[in-house]
Every structure is written in C-alpha cells, then in structure tokens.
Amino acid sequence: MIDQQQERERPENSRRRSVEIAAFLAGLVATLAFFAFFPGLPHVIDWGAIVVSLLVAALARWVCRRWAERGNRESPRP
C-alpha cells in the first residue's frame, strides 16, 4: 500500500518540480524583457533589474506552488 502511494507521488513530484522551474524561468525572462524593451526605460540591464527579476521569478514560483497545492487539496485522491 505504501509502495503504491510512493510510486504515484514520484511522477507528481517531478512534474510539480518541472512546472515550478518553468514558472521561475518565465518570471525571470518576462521581467528582464520588460526592463530591456519597455518604452521610457533606459534599456539597460543593471544589477537592480537582475535582482528585481530574480524576486519576481521567485514570486512566480511561489504562486505556482500555492496554486498546485490548492488544486491538490480540492481534488479527491483515488
């Protein structure tokens, strides 16, 4: 019984991890693109832009994780 549950959780954990990585990268790239191409900004990627991009990426990963956890609590397990 425990082995079957662990086998089911392994693919879910790896899928969740890959989705979190994708959310992090999407947040990072989107924020860097904003700083690079938004009209009116100096179009320079400096340390401030990098730090803000990392913070936005971490926030995107956190939101993705919370959204996935909420979905897991609401759906019944077979």
mmCIF file as gemmi writes it, N, C-alpha and C atoms, coordinates in Angstrom:
data_model
loop_
_atom_site.group_PDB
_atom_site.id
_atom_site.type_symbol
_atom_site.label_atom_id
_atom_site.label_alt_id
_atom_site.label_comp_id
_atom_site.label_asym_id
_atom_site.label_entity_id
_atom_site.label_seq_id
_atom_site.pdbx_PDB_ins_code
_atom_site.Cartn_x
_atom_site.Cartn_y
_atom_site.Cartn_z
_atom_site.occupancy
_atom_site.B_iso_or_equiv
_atom_site.pdbx_formal_charge
_atom_site.auth_seq_id
_atom_site.auth_asym_id
_atom_site.pdbx_PDB_model_num
ATOM 1 N N . MET Axp A 1 ? 0.826 -1.199 0 1 0 ? 1 A 1
ATOM 2 C CA . MET Axp A 1 ? 0 0 0 1 0 ? 1 A 1
ATOM 3 C C . MET Axp A 1 ? 0.862 1.25 0 1 0 ? 1 A 1
ATOM 4 N N . ILE Axp A 2 ? 1.854 1.279 0.871 1 0 ? 2 A 1
ATOM 5 C CA . ILE Axp A 2 ? 2.72 2.446 0.939 1 0 ? 2 A 1
ATOM 6 C C . ILE Axp A 2 ? 3.567 2.552 -0.328 1 0 ? 2 A 1
ATOM 7 N N . ASP Axp A 3 ? 4.04 1.426 -0.841 1 0 ? 3 A 1
ATOM 8 C CA . ASP Axp A 3 ? 4.854 1.454 -2.052 1 0 ? 3 A 1
ATOM 9 C C . ASP Axp A 3 ? 4.067 1.993 -3.238 1 0 ? 3 A 1
ATOM 10 N N . GLN Axp A 4 ? 2.804 1.633 -3.361 1 0 ? 4 A 1
ATOM 11 C CA . GLN Axp A 4 ? 1.976 2.133 -4.464 1 0 ? 4 A 1
ATOM 12 C C . GLN Axp A 4 ? 1.782 3.637 -4.339 1 0 ? 4 A 1
ATOM 13 N N . GLN Axp A 5 ? 1.584 4.123 -3.144 1 0 ? 5 A 1
ATOM 14 C CA . GLN Axp A 5 ? 1.402 5.558 -2.943 1 0 ? 5 A 1
ATOM 15 C C . GLN Axp A 5 ? 2.689 6.302 -3.275 1 0 ? 5 A 1
ATOM 16 N N . GLN Axp A 6 ? 3.823 5.77 -2.87 1 0 ? 6 A 1
ATOM 17 C CA . GLN Axp A 6 ? 5.092 6.412 -3.177 1 0 ? 6 A 1
ATOM 18 C C . GLN Axp A 6 ? 5.359 6.421 -4.677 1 0 ? 6 A 1
ATOM 19 N N . GLU Axp A 7 ? 5.001 5.341 -5.362 1 0 ? 7 A 1
ATOM 20 C CA . GLU Axp A 7 ? 5.187 5.295 -6.807 1 0 ? 7 A 1
ATOM 21 C C . GLU Axp A 7 ? 4.316 6.315 -7.515 1 0 ? 7 A 1
ATOM 22 N N . ARG Axp A 8 ? 3.12 6.564 -6.996 1 0 ? 8 A 1
ATOM 23 C CA . ARG Axp A 8 ? 2.237 7.569 -7.579 1 0 ? 8 A 1
ATOM 24 C C . ARG Axp A 8 ? 2.763 8.97 -7.322 1 0 ? 8 A 1
ATOM 25 N N . GLU Axp A 9 ? 3.355 9.21 -6.167 1 0 ? 9 A 1
ATOM 26 C CA . GLU Axp A 9 ? 3.815 10.545 -5.81 1 0 ? 9 A 1
ATOM 27 C C . GLU Axp A 9 ? 5.088 10.946 -6.543 1 0 ? 9 A 1
ATOM 28 N N . ARG Axp A 10 ? 5.913 9.992 -6.941 1 0 ? 10 A 1
ATOM 29 C CA . ARG Axp A 10 ? 7.168 10.327 -7.616 1 0 ? 10 A 1
ATOM 30 C C . ARG Axp A 10 ? 6.942 11.086 -8.918 1 0 ? 10 A 1
ATOM 31 N N . PRO Axp A 11 ? 6.094 10.595 -9.833 1 0 ? 11 A 1
ATOM 32 C CA . PRO Axp A 11 ? 5.866 11.369 -11.061 1 0 ? 11 A 1
ATOM 33 C C . PRO Axp A 11 ? 5.207 12.716 -10.777 1 0 ? 11 A 1
ATOM 34 N N . GLU Axp A 12 ? 4.328 12.771 -9.782 1 0 ? 12 A 1
ATOM 35 C CA . GLU Axp A 12 ? 3.686 14.033 -9.44 1 0 ? 12 A 1
ATOM 36 C C . GLU Axp A 12 ? 4.709 15.031 -8.914 1 0 ? 12 A 1
ATOM 37 N N . ASN Axp A 13 ? 5.642 14.566 -8.088 1 0 ? 13 A 1
ATOM 38 C CA . ASN Axp A 13 ? 6.664 15.456 -7.555 1 0 ? 13 A 1
ATOM 39 C C . ASN Axp A 13 ? 7.597 15.959 -8.651 1 0 ? 13 A 1
ATOM 40 N N . SER Axp A 14 ? 7.985 15.09 -9.56 1 0 ? 14 A 1
ATOM 41 C CA . SER Axp A 14 ? 8.87 15.533 -10.636 1 0 ? 14 A 1
ATOM 42 C C . SER Axp A 14 ? 8.139 16.468 -11.592 1 0 ? 14 A 1
ATOM 43 N N . ARG Axp A 15 ? 6.861 16.214 -11.832 1 0 ? 15 A 1
ATOM 44 C CA . ARG Axp A 15 ? 6.071 17.111 -12.678 1 0 ? 15 A 1
ATOM 45 C C . ARG Axp A 15 ? 5.912 18.469 -12.006 1 0 ? 15 A 1
ATOM 46 N N . ARG Axp A 16 ? 5.631 18.461 -10.711 1 0 ? 16 A 1
ATOM 47 C CA . ARG Axp A 16 ? 5.478 19.71 -9.967 1 0 ? 16 A 1
ATOM 48 C C . ARG Axp A 16 ? 6.788 20.493 -9.968 1 0 ? 16 A 1
ATOM 49 N N . ARG Axp A 17 ? 7.897 19.801 -9.814 1 0 ? 17 A 1
ATOM 50 C CA . ARG Axp A 17 ? 9.205 20.454 -9.814 1 0 ? 17 A 1
ATOM 51 C C . ARG Axp A 17 ? 9.492 21.094 -11.165 1 0 ? 17 A 1
ATOM 52 N N . SER Axp A 18 ? 9.173 20.387 -12.249 1 0 ? 18 A 1
ATOM 53 C CA . SER Axp A 18 ? 9.432 20.953 -13.573 1 0 ? 18 A 1
ATOM 54 C C . SER Axp A 18 ? 8.52 22.149 -13.851 1 0 ? 18 A 1
ATOM 55 N N . VAL Axp A 19 ? 7.295 22.116 -13.352 1 0 ? 19 A 1
ATOM 56 C CA . VAL Axp A 19 ? 6.393 23.258 -13.521 1 0 ? 19 A 1
ATOM 57 C C . VAL Axp A 19 ? 6.894 24.45 -12.713 1 0 ? 19 A 1
ATOM 58 N N . GLU Axp A 20 ? 7.409 24.207 -11.514 1 0 ? 20 A 1
ATOM 59 C CA . GLU Axp A 20 ? 7.963 25.299 -10.712 1 0 ? 20 A 1
ATOM 60 C C . GLU Axp A 20 ? 9.178 25.917 -11.39 1 0 ? 20 A 1
ATOM 61 N N . ILE Axp A 21 ? 10.019 25.097 -11.99 1 0 ? 21 A 1
ATOM 62 C CA . ILE Axp A 21 ? 11.19 25.622 -12.704 1 0 ? 21 A 1
ATOM 63 C C . ILE Axp A 21 ? 10.748 26.445 -13.909 1 0 ? 21 A 1
ATOM 64 N N . ALA Axp A 22 ? 9.735 25.963 -14.623 1 0 ? 22 A 1
ATOM 65 C CA . ALA Axp A 22 ? 9.225 26.71 -15.771 1 0 ? 22 A 1
ATOM 66 C C . ALA Axp A 22 ? 8.627 28.046 -15.337 1 0 ? 22 A 1
ATOM 67 N N . ALA Axp A 23 ? 7.914 28.073 -14.215 1 0 ? 23 A 1
ATOM 68 C CA . ALA Axp A 23 ? 7.344 29.321 -13.713 1 0 ? 23 A 1
ATOM 69 C C . ALA Axp A 23 ? 8.451 30.296 -13.316 1 0 ? 23 A 1
ATOM 70 N N . PHE Axp A 24 ? 9.504 29.784 -12.684 1 0 ? 24 A 1
ATOM 71 C CA . PHE Axp A 24 ? 10.63 30.636 -12.307 1 0 ? 24 A 1
ATOM 72 C C . PHE Axp A 24 ? 11.284 31.25 -13.541 1 0 ? 24 A 1
ATOM 73 N N . LEU Axp A 25 ? 11.563 30.413 -14.54 1 0 ? 25 A 1
ATOM 74 C CA . LEU Axp A 25 ? 12.208 30.913 -15.757 1 0 ? 25 A 1
ATOM 75 C C . LEU Axp A 25 ? 11.314 31.889 -16.519 1 0 ? 25 A 1
ATOM 76 N N . ALA Axp A 26 ? 10.026 31.622 -16.549 1 0 ? 26 A 1
ATOM 77 C CA . ALA Axp A 26 ? 9.1 32.533 -17.232 1 0 ? 26 A 1
ATOM 78 C C . ALA Axp A 26 ? 9.063 33.895 -16.538 1 0 ? 26 A 1
ATOM 79 N N . GLY Axp A 27 ? 9.021 33.886 -15.212 1 0 ? 27 A 1
ATOM 80 C CA . GLY Axp A 27 ? 9.05 35.147 -14.475 1 0 ? 27 A 1
ATOM 81 C C . GLY Axp A 27 ? 10.339 35.903 -14.682 1 0 ? 27 A 1
ATOM 82 N N . LEU Axp A 28 ? 11.449 35.196 -14.703 1 0 ? 28 A 1
ATOM 83 C CA . LEU Axp A 28 ? 12.753 35.811 -14.9 1 0 ? 28 A 1
ATOM 84 C C . LEU Axp A 28 ? 12.863 36.44 -16.287 1 0 ? 28 A 1
ATOM 85 N N . VAL Axp A 29 ? 12.513 35.671 -17.305 1 0 ? 29 A 1
ATOM 86 C CA . VAL Axp A 29 ? 12.624 36.159 -18.681 1 0 ? 29 A 1
ATOM 87 C C . VAL Axp A 29 ? 11.645 37.303 -18.938 1 0 ? 29 A 1
ATOM 88 N N . ALA Axp A 30 ? 10.434 37.185 -18.434 1 0 ? 30 A 1
ATOM 89 C CA . ALA Axp A 30 ? 9.44 38.241 -18.653 1 0 ? 30 A 1
ATOM 90 C C . ALA Axp A 30 ? 9.875 39.551 -18.01 1 0 ? 30 A 1
ATOM 91 N N . THR Axp A 31 ? 10.417 39.48 -16.811 1 0 ? 31 A 1
ATOM 92 C CA . THR Axp A 31 ? 10.838 40.701 -16.133 1 0 ? 31 A 1
ATOM 93 C C . THR Axp A 31 ? 12.07 41.308 -16.802 1 0 ? 31 A 1
ATOM 94 N N . LEU Axp A 32 ? 13.017 40.475 -17.192 1 0 ? 32 A 1
ATOM 95 C CA . LEU Axp A 32 ? 14.182 41.009 -17.909 1 0 ? 32 A 1
ATOM 96 C C . LEU Axp A 32 ? 13.776 41.615 -19.248 1 0 ? 32 A 1
ATOM 97 N N . ALA Axp A 33 ? 12.831 40.988 -19.937 1 0 ? 33 A 1
ATOM 98 C CA . ALA Axp A 33 ? 12.346 41.552 -21.202 1 0 ? 33 A 1
ATOM 99 C C . ALA Axp A 33 ? 11.646 42.884 -20.964 1 0 ? 33 A 1
ATOM 100 N N . PHE Axp A 34 ? 10.91 42.984 -19.878 1 0 ? 34 A 1
ATOM 101 C CA . PHE Axp A 34 ? 10.249 44.253 -19.545 1 0 ? 34 A 1
ATOM 102 C C . PHE Axp A 34 ? 11.29 45.356 -19.367 1 0 ? 34 A 1
ATOM 103 N N . PHE Axp A 35 ? 12.33 45.08 -18.59 1 0 ? 35 A 1
ATOM 104 C CA . PHE Axp A 35 ? 13.353 46.099 -18.366 1 0 ? 35 A 1
ATOM 105 C C . PHE Axp A 35 ? 14.144 46.403 -19.631 1 0 ? 35 A 1
ATOM 106 N N . ALA Axp A 36 ? 14.271 45.448 -20.515 1 0 ? 36 A 1
ATOM 107 C CA . ALA Axp A 36 ? 15.06 45.661 -21.731 1 0 ? 36 A 1
ATOM 108 C C . ALA Axp A 36 ? 14.284 46.391 -22.823 1 0 ? 36 A 1
ATOM 109 N N . PHE Axp A 37 ? 12.97 46.165 -22.916 1 0 ? 37 A 1
ATOM 110 C CA . PHE Axp A 37 ? 12.234 46.659 -24.076 1 0 ? 37 A 1
ATOM 111 C C . PHE Axp A 37 ? 11.107 47.649 -23.765 1 0 ? 37 A 1
ATOM 112 N N . PHE Axp A 38 ? 10.778 47.899 -22.503 1 0 ? 38 A 1
ATOM 113 C CA . PHE Axp A 38 ? 9.668 48.799 -22.196 1 0 ? 38 A 1
ATOM 114 C C . PHE Axp A 38 ? 10.037 50.233 -22.574 1 0 ? 38 A 1
ATOM 115 N N . PRO Axp A 39 ? 9.162 50.92 -23.301 1 0 ? 39 A 1
ATOM 116 C CA . PRO Axp A 39 ? 9.471 52.305 -23.697 1 0 ? 39 A 1
ATOM 117 C C . PRO Axp A 39 ? 9.578 53.218 -22.469 1 0 ? 39 A 1
ATOM 118 N N . GLY Axp A 40 ? 10.547 54.087 -22.507 1 0 ? 40 A 1
ATOM 119 C CA . GLY Axp A 40 ? 10.743 55.041 -21.428 1 0 ? 40 A 1
ATOM 120 C C . GLY Axp A 40 ? 11.796 54.614 -20.421 1 0 ? 40 A 1
ATOM 121 N N . LEU Axp A 41 ? 12.127 53.336 -20.4 1 0 ? 41 A 1
ATOM 122 C CA . LEU Axp A 41 ? 13.206 52.879 -19.515 1 0 ? 41 A 1
ATOM 123 C C . LEU Axp A 41 ? 14.538 53.017 -20.253 1 0 ? 41 A 1
ATOM 124 N N . PRO Axp A 42 ? 15.623 53.056 -19.528 1 0 ? 42 A 1
ATOM 125 C CA . PRO Axp A 42 ? 16.92 53.288 -20.189 1 0 ? 42 A 1
ATOM 126 C C . PRO Axp A 42 ? 17.445 52.108 -21.013 1 0 ? 42 A 1
ATOM 127 N N . HIS Axp A 43 ? 16.739 50.994 -21.054 1 0 ? 43 A 1
ATOM 128 C CA . HIS Axp A 43 ? 17.121 49.815 -21.846 1 0 ? 43 A 1
ATOM 129 C C . HIS Axp A 43 ? 18.492 49.279 -21.435 1 0 ? 43 A 1
ATOM 130 N N . VAL Axp A 44 ? 18.73 49.311 -20.14 1 0 ? 44 A 1
ATOM 131 C CA . VAL Axp A 44 ? 19.979 48.792 -19.608 1 0 ? 44 A 1
ATOM 132 C C . VAL Axp A 44 ? 19.621 47.784 -18.524 1 0 ? 44 A 1
ATOM 133 N N . ILE Axp A 45 ? 20.204 46.614 -18.629 1 0 ? 45 A 1
ATOM 134 C CA . ILE Axp A 45 ? 20.008 45.612 -17.594 1 0 ? 45 A 1
ATOM 135 C C . ILE Axp A 45 ? 21.121 45.808 -16.568 1 0 ? 45 A 1
ATOM 136 N N . ASP Axp A 46 ? 20.789 46.411 -15.453 1 0 ? 46 A 1
ATOM 137 C CA . ASP Axp A 46 ? 21.759 46.632 -14.394 1 0 ? 46 A 1
ATOM 138 C C . ASP Axp A 46 ? 21.471 45.669 -13.24 1 0 ? 46 A 1
ATOM 139 N N . TRP Axp A 47 ? 22.216 45.809 -12.146 1 0 ? 47 A 1
ATOM 140 C CA . TRP Axp A 47 ? 22.051 44.898 -11.011 1 0 ? 47 A 1
ATOM 141 C C . TRP Axp A 47 ? 20.661 45.009 -10.393 1 0 ? 47 A 1
ATOM 142 N N . GLY Axp A 48 ? 20.102 46.198 -10.393 1 0 ? 48 A 1
ATOM 143 C CA . GLY Axp A 48 ? 18.753 46.361 -9.855 1 0 ? 48 A 1
ATOM 144 C C . GLY Axp A 48 ? 17.731 45.574 -10.656 1 0 ? 48 A 1
ATOM 145 N N . ALA Axp A 49 ? 17.85 45.603 -11.972 1 0 ? 49 A 1
ATOM 146 C CA . ALA Axp A 49 ? 16.936 44.853 -12.834 1 0 ? 49 A 1
ATOM 147 C C . ALA Axp A 49 ? 17.1 43.355 -12.627 1 0 ? 49 A 1
ATOM 148 N N . ILE Axp A 50 ? 18.327 42.914 -12.431 1 0 ? 50 A 1
ATOM 149 C CA . ILE Axp A 50 ? 18.574 41.488 -12.207 1 0 ? 50 A 1
ATOM 150 C C . ILE Axp A 50 ? 17.982 41.041 -10.875 1 0 ? 50 A 1
ATOM 151 N N . VAL Axp A 51 ? 18.186 41.858 -9.831 1 0 ? 51 A 1
ATOM 152 C CA . VAL Axp A 51 ? 17.645 41.499 -8.511 1 0 ? 51 A 1
ATOM 153 C C . VAL Axp A 51 ? 16.127 41.476 -8.543 1 0 ? 51 A 1
ATOM 154 N N . VAL Axp A 52 ? 15.515 42.483 -9.157 1 0 ? 52 A 1
ATOM 155 C CA . VAL Axp A 52 ? 14.052 42.528 -9.25 1 0 ? 52 A 1
ATOM 156 C C . VAL Axp A 52 ? 13.549 41.344 -10.066 1 0 ? 52 A 1
ATOM 157 N N . SER Axp A 53 ? 14.246 40.986 -11.128 1 0 ? 53 A 1
ATOM 158 C CA . SER Axp A 53 ? 13.84 39.845 -11.948 1 0 ? 53 A 1
ATOM 159 C C . SER Axp A 53 ? 13.897 38.553 -11.155 1 0 ? 53 A 1
ATOM 160 N N . LEU Axp A 54 ? 14.933 38.389 -10.344 1 0 ? 54 A 1
ATOM 161 C CA . LEU Axp A 54 ? 15.019 37.191 -9.506 1 0 ? 54 A 1
ATOM 162 C C . LEU Axp A 54 ? 13.904 37.153 -8.47 1 0 ? 54 A 1
ATOM 163 N N . LEU Axp A 55 ? 13.565 38.314 -7.903 1 0 ? 55 A 1
ATOM 164 C CA . LEU Axp A 55 ? 12.474 38.367 -6.928 1 0 ? 55 A 1
ATOM 165 C C . LEU Axp A 55 ? 11.128 38.046 -7.583 1 0 ? 55 A 1
ATOM 166 N N . VAL Axp A 56 ? 10.894 38.578 -8.767 1 0 ? 56 A 1
ATOM 167 C CA . VAL Axp A 56 ? 9.646 38.289 -9.487 1 0 ? 56 A 1
ATOM 168 C C . VAL Axp A 56 ? 9.59 36.814 -9.863 1 0 ? 56 A 1
ATOM 169 N N . ALA Axp A 57 ? 10.716 36.245 -10.263 1 0 ? 57 A 1
ATOM 170 C CA . ALA Axp A 57 ? 10.757 34.828 -10.612 1 0 ? 57 A 1
ATOM 171 C C . ALA Axp A 57 ? 10.464 33.96 -9.389 1 0 ? 57 A 1
ATOM 172 N N . ALA Axp A 58 ? 11.029 34.326 -8.238 1 0 ? 58 A 1
ATOM 173 C CA . ALA Axp A 58 ? 10.752 33.576 -7.013 1 0 ? 58 A 1
ATOM 174 C C . ALA Axp A 58 ? 9.281 33.704 -6.628 1 0 ? 58 A 1
ATOM 175 N N . LEU Axp A 59 ? 8.712 34.877 -6.817 1 0 ? 59 A 1
ATOM 176 C CA . LEU Axp A 59 ? 7.289 35.074 -6.54 1 0 ? 59 A 1
ATOM 177 C C . LEU Axp A 59 ? 6.434 34.226 -7.485 1 0 ? 59 A 1
ATOM 178 N N . ALA Axp A 60 ? 6.8 34.156 -8.751 1 0 ? 60 A 1
ATOM 179 C CA . ALA Axp A 60 ? 6.058 33.33 -9.718 1 0 ? 60 A 1
ATOM 180 C C . ALA Axp A 60 ? 6.119 31.865 -9.319 1 0 ? 60 A 1
ATOM 181 N N . ARG Axp A 61 ? 7.275 31.398 -8.87 1 0 ? 61 A 1
ATOM 182 C CA . ARG Axp A 61 ? 7.41 30.005 -8.43 1 0 ? 61 A 1
ATOM 183 C C . ARG Axp A 61 ? 6.557 29.75 -7.197 1 0 ? 61 A 1
ATOM 184 N N . TRP Axp A 62 ? 6.554 30.696 -6.263 1 0 ? 62 A 1
ATOM 185 C CA . TRP Axp A 62 ? 5.767 30.545 -5.043 1 0 ? 62 A 1
ATOM 186 C C . TRP Axp A 62 ? 4.269 30.495 -5.37 1 0 ? 62 A 1
ATOM 187 N N . VAL Axp A 63 ? 3.817 31.376 -6.258 1 0 ? 63 A 1
ATOM 188 C CA . VAL Axp A 63 ? 2.403 31.391 -6.661 1 0 ? 63 A 1
ATOM 189 C C . VAL Axp A 63 ? 2.036 30.083 -7.345 1 0 ? 63 A 1
ATOM 190 N N . CYS Axp A 64 ? 2.905 29.586 -8.188 1 0 ? 64 A 1
ATOM 191 C CA . CYS Axp A 64 ? 2.654 28.303 -8.867 1 0 ? 64 A 1
ATOM 192 C C . CYS Axp A 64 ? 2.548 27.169 -7.862 1 0 ? 64 A 1
ATOM 193 N N . ARG Axp A 65 ? 3.425 27.153 -6.877 1 0 ? 65 A 1
ATOM 194 C CA . ARG Axp A 65 ? 3.396 26.106 -5.851 1 0 ? 65 A 1
ATOM 195 C C . ARG Axp A 65 ? 2.106 26.165 -5.044 1 0 ? 65 A 1
ATOM 196 N N . ARG Axp A 66 ? 1.69 27.36 -4.622 1 0 ? 66 A 1
ATOM 197 C CA . ARG Axp A 66 ? 0.455 27.511 -3.846 1 0 ? 66 A 1
ATOM 198 C C . ARG Axp A 66 ? -0.761 27.114 -4.678 1 0 ? 66 A 1
ATOM 199 N N . TRP Axp A 67 ? -0.768 27.476 -5.95 1 0 ? 67 A 1
ATOM 200 C CA . TRP Axp A 67 ? -1.878 27.138 -6.826 1 0 ? 67 A 1
ATOM 201 C C . TRP Axp A 67 ? -1.983 25.62 -6.985 1 0 ? 67 A 1
ATOM 202 N N . ALA Axp A 68 ? -0.825 24.953 -7.135 1 0 ? 68 A 1
ATOM 203 C CA . ALA Axp A 68 ? -0.826 23.496 -7.276 1 0 ? 68 A 1
ATOM 204 C C . ALA Axp A 68 ? -1.265 22.822 -5.975 1 0 ? 68 A 1
ATOM 205 N N . GLU Axp A 69 ? -0.827 23.336 -4.832 1 0 ? 69 A 1
ATOM 206 C CA . GLU Axp A 69 ? -1.24 22.762 -3.552 1 0 ? 69 A 1
ATOM 207 C C . GLU Axp A 69 ? -2.735 22.932 -3.327 1 0 ? 69 A 1
ATOM 208 N N . ARG Axp A 70 ? -3.263 24.07 -3.71 1 0 ? 70 A 1
ATOM 209 C CA . ARG Axp A 70 ? -4.703 24.302 -3.563 1 0 ? 70 A 1
ATOM 210 C C . ARG Axp A 70 ? -5.492 23.328 -4.431 1 0 ? 70 A 1
ATOM 211 N N . GLY Axp A 71 ? -5.004 23.085 -5.637 1 0 ? 71 A 1
ATOM 212 C CA . GLY Axp A 71 ? -5.666 22.136 -6.524 1 0 ? 71 A 1
ATOM 213 C C . GLY Axp A 71 ? -5.6 20.715 -5.991 1 0 ? 71 A 1
ATOM 214 N N . ASN Axp A 72 ? -4.506 20.359 -5.351 1 0 ? 72 A 1
ATOM 215 C CA . ASN Axp A 72 ? -4.375 19.015 -4.786 1 0 ? 72 A 1
ATOM 216 C C . ASN Axp A 72 ? -5.293 18.815 -3.589 1 0 ? 72 A 1
ATOM 217 N N . ARG Axp A 73 ? -5.511 19.843 -2.798 1 0 ? 73 A 1
ATOM 218 C CA . ARG Axp A 73 ? -6.399 19.702 -1.639 1 0 ? 73 A 1
ATOM 219 C C . ARG Axp A 73 ? -7.848 19.571 -2.056 1 0 ? 73 A 1
ATOM 220 N N . GLU Axp A 74 ? -8.228 20.264 -3.131 1 0 ? 74 A 1
ATOM 221 C CA . GLU Axp A 74 ? -9.639 20.26 -3.544 1 0 ? 74 A 1
ATOM 222 C C . GLU Axp A 74 ? -10.018 19.012 -4.322 1 0 ? 74 A 1
ATOM 223 N N . SER Axp A 75 ? -9.072 18.379 -5 1 0 ? 75 A 1
ATOM 224 C CA . SER Axp A 75 ? -9.417 17.191 -5.79 1 0 ? 75 A 1
ATOM 225 C C . SER Axp A 75 ? -9.231 15.94 -4.94 1 0 ? 75 A 1
ATOM 226 N N . PRO Axp A 76 ? -10.227 15.06 -4.945 1 0 ? 76 A 1
ATOM 227 C CA . PRO Axp A 76 ? -10.099 13.823 -4.147 1 0 ? 76 A 1
ATOM 228 C C . PRO Axp A 76 ? -9.123 12.854 -4.781 1 0 ? 76 A 1
ATOM 229 N N . ARG Axp A 77 ? -8.43 12.115 -3.967 1 0 ? 77 A 1
ATOM 230 C CA . ARG Axp A 77 ? -7.485 11.105 -4.442 1 0 ? 77 A 1
ATOM 231 C C . ARG Axp A 77 ? -8.166 9.754 -4.535 1 0 ? 77 A 1
ATOM 232 N N . PRO Axp A 78 ? -7.882 8.994 -5.592 1 0 ? 78 A 1
ATOM 233 C CA . PRO Axp A 78 ? -8.489 7.663 -5.697 1 0 ? 78 A 1
ATOM 234 C C . PRO Axp A 78 ? -7.837 6.673 -4.756 1 0 ? 78 A 1
